[in-house]
mmCIF file of C-alpha atoms in Angstrom:
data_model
loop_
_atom_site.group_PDB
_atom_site.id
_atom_site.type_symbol
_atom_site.label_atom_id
_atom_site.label_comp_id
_atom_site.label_asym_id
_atom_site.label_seq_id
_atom_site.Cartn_x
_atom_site.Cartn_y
_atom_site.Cartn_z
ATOM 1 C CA UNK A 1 100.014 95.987 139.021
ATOM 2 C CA UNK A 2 98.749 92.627 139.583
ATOM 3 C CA UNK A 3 97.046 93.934 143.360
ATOM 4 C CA UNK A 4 95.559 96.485 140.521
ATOM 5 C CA UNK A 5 93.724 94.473 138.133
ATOM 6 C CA UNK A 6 92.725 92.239 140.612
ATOM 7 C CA UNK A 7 91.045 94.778 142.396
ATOM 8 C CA UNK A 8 89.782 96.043 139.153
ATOM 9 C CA UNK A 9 87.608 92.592 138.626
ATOM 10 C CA UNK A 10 86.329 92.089 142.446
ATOM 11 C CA UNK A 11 85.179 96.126 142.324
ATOM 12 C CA UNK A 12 84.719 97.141 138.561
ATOM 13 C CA UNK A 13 82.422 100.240 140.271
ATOM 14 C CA UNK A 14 85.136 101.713 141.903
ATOM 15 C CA UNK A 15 87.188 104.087 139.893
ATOM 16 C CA UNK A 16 90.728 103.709 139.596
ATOM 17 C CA UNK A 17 92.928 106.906 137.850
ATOM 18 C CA UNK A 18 92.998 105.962 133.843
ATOM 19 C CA UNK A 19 96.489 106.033 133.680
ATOM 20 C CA UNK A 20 96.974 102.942 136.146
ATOM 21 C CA UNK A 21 94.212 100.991 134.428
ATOM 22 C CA UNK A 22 95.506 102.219 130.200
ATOM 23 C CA UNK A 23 98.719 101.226 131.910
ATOM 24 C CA UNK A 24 97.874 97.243 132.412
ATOM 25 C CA UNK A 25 97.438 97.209 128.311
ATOM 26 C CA UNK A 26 100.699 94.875 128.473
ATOM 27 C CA UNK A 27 98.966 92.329 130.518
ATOM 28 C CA UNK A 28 96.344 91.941 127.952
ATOM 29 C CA UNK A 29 97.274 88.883 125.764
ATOM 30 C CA UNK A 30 94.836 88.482 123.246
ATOM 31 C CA UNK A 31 93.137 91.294 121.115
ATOM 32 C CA UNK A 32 89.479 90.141 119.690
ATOM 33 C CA UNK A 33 89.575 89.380 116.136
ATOM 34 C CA UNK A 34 88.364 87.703 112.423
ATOM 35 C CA UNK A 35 89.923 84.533 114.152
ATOM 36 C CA UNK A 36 89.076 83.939 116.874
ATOM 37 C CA UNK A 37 85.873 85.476 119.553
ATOM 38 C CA UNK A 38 85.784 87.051 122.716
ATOM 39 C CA UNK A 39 83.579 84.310 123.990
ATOM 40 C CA UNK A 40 86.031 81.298 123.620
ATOM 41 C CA UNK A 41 88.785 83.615 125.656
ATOM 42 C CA UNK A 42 86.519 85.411 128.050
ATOM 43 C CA UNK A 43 89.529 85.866 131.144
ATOM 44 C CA UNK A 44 92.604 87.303 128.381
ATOM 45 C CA UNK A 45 89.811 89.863 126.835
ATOM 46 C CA UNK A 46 88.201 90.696 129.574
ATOM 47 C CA UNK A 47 90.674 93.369 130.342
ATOM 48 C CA UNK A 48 90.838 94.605 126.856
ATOM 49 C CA UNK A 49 87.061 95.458 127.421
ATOM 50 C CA UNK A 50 87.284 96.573 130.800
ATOM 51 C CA UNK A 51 89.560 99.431 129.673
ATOM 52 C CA UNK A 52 87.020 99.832 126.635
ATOM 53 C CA UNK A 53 84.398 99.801 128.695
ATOM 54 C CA UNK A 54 86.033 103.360 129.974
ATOM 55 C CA UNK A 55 84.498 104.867 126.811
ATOM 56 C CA UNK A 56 85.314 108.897 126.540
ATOM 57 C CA UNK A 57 87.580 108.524 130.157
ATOM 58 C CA UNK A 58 89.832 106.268 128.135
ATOM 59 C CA UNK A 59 90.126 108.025 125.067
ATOM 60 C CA UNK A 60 93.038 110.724 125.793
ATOM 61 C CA UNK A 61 95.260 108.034 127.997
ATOM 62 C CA UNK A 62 94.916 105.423 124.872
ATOM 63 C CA UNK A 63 95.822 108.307 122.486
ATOM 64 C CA UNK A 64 99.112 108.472 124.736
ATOM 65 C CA UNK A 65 99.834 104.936 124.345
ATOM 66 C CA UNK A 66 100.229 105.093 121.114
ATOM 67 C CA UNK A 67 103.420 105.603 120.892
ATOM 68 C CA UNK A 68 104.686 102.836 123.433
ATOM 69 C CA UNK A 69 106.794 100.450 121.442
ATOM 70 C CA UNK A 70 106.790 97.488 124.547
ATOM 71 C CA UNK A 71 106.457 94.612 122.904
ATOM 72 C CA UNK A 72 103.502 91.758 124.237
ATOM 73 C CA UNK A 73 103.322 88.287 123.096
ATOM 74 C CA UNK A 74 99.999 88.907 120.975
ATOM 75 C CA UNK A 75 100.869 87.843 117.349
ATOM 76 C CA UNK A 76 99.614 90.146 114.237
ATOM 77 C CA UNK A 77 97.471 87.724 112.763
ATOM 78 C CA UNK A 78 98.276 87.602 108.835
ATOM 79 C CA UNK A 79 101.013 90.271 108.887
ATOM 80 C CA UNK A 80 103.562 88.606 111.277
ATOM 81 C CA UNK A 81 105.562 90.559 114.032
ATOM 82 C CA UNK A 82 103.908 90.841 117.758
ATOM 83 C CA UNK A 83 101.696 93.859 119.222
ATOM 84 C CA UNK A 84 102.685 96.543 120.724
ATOM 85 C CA UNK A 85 101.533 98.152 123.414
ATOM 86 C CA UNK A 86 100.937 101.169 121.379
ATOM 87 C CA UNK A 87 98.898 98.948 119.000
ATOM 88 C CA UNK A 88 96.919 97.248 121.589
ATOM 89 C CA UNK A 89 95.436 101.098 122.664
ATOM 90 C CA UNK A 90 94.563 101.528 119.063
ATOM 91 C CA UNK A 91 92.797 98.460 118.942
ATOM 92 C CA UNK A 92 90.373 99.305 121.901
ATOM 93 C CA UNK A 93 90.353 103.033 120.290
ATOM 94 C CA UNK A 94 88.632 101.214 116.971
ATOM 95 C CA UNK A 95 86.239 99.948 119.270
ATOM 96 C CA UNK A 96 85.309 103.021 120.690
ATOM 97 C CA UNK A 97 85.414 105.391 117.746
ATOM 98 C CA UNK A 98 84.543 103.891 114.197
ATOM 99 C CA UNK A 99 85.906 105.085 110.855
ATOM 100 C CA UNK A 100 89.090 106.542 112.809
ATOM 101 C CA UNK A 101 91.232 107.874 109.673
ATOM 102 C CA UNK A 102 93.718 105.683 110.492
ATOM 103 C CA UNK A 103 95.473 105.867 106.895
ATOM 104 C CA UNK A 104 95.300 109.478 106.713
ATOM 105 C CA UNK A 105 96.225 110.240 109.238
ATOM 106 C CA UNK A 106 99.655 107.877 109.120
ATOM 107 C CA UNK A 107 100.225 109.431 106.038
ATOM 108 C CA UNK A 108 99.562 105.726 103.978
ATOM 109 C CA UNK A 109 97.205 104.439 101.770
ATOM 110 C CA UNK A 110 95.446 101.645 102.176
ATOM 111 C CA UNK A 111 96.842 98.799 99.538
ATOM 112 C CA UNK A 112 93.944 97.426 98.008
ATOM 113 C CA UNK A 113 95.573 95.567 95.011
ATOM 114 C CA UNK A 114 97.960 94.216 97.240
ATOM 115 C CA UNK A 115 98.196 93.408 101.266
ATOM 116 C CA UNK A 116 95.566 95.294 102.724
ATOM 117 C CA UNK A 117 96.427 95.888 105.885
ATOM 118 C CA UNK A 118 100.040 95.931 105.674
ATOM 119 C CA UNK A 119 100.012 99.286 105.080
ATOM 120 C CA UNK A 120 99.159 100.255 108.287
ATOM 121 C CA UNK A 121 101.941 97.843 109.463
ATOM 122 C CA UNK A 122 104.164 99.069 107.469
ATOM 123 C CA UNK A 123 103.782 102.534 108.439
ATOM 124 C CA UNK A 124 103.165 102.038 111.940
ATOM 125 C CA UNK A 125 106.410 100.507 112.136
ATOM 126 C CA UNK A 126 108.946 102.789 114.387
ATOM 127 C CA UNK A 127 108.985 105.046 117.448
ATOM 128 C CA UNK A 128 109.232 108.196 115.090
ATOM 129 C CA UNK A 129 106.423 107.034 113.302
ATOM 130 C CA UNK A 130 104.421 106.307 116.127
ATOM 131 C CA UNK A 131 104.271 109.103 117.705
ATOM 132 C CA UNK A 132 103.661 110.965 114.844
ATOM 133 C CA UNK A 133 100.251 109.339 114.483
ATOM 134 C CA UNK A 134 99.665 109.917 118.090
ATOM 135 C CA UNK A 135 100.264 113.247 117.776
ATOM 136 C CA UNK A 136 97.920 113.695 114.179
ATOM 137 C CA UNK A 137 95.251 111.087 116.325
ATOM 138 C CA UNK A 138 95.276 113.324 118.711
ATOM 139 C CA UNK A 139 94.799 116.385 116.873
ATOM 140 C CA UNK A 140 91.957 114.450 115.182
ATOM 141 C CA UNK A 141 90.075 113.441 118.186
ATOM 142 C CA UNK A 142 90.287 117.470 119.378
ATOM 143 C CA UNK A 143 89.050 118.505 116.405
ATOM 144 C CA UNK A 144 86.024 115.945 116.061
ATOM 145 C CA UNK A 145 85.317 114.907 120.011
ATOM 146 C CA UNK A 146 82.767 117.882 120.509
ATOM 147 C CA UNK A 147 80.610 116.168 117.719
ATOM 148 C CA UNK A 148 81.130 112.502 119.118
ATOM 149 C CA UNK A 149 77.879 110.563 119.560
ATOM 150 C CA UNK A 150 77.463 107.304 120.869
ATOM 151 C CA UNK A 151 75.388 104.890 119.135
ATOM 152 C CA UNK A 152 74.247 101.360 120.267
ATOM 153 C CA UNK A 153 74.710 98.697 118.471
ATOM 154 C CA UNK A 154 71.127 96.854 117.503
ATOM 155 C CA UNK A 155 73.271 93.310 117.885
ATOM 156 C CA UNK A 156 76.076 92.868 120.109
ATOM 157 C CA UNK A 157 78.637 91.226 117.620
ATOM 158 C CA UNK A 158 80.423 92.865 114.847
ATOM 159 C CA UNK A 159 81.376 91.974 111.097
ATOM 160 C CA UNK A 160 83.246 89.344 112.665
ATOM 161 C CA UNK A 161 80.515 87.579 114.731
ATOM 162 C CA UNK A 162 83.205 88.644 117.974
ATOM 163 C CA UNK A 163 81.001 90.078 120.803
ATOM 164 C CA UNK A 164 80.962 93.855 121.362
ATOM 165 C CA UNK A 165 80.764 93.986 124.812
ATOM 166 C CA UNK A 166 80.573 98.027 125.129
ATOM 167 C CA UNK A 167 77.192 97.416 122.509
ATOM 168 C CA UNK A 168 78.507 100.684 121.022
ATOM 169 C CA UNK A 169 80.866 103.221 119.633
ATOM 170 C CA UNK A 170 81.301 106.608 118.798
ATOM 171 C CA UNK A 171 80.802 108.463 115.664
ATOM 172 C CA UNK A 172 80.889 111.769 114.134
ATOM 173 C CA UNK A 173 77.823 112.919 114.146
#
């Protein structure tokens, strides 16, 4: 895998199958964030935005990572606990699509008088429960993927002053 990513740096035109590339996810060991920007840990994200940089290619293979409950050293910033695989494909997925439904379609609510968050955590929390939301994600992204557009970003950051380094996403048009 290591031959793989390698390769995937010295030749980013070549194309490599999705699978083997969505399937490096666990050698990614940061996730951009509030806390801290892509640009102080350009070599740990660069992956994470490699695989982003996939756009619509990457999009069914992340869906099918949701569910992967192998655990990575990232810590959940605020909410405690490590990433998951699973939650490391969702994170490049909010990159690529914005306003995913995430809450409805976990069957949560978002806790605004309390933790935020932590109702995605919460819920999240559990193979079952995984791959229930990859399976309603999924339906979700047939259902809406016809009427994807992308749209470029006038600045390259986001609310969090990380840099974008797709200078995009999708939406529903």
């Amino acid at each position: 895998m290591k031959k793989l990513i390698l390769l995937m740096f010295l030749f980013p035109n070549i194309c490599f199958g999705n699978i083997e590339i969505i399937d490096s996810l666990k050698f990614i060991n940061k996730i951009p964030n509030c806390e801290a920007s892509a640009i102080d840990q350009p070599d740990s994200l660069s992956l994470f935005w490699r695989i982003a940089s996939m756009k619509e290619l990457a999009i069914p293979t992340l869906i099918q990572k949701i569910s992967d409950t192998t655990r990575t050293n990232i810590l959940i910033p605020h909410f405690g606990g490590t990433y998951r695989v699973g939650d490391i494909a969702f994170r490049i997925l909010e990159e690529l699509i914005i306003k995913i439904p995430k809450y409805k379609l976990l069957g949560a609510k978002f806790d605004k008088n309390g933790c935020g968050d932590c109702a995605y955590w919460n819920a999240i929390n559990g193979y079952e429960n995984r791959k229930k939301f990859e399976v309603n994600l999924q339906k979700w992204y047939d259902k809406n993927k016809s009427r994807f557009v992308w749209k470029e970003l006038k600045w390259n950051g986001t609310e969090c002053n990380y840099h974008n380094f797709n200078k995009g996403h999708y939406e529903i048009k």
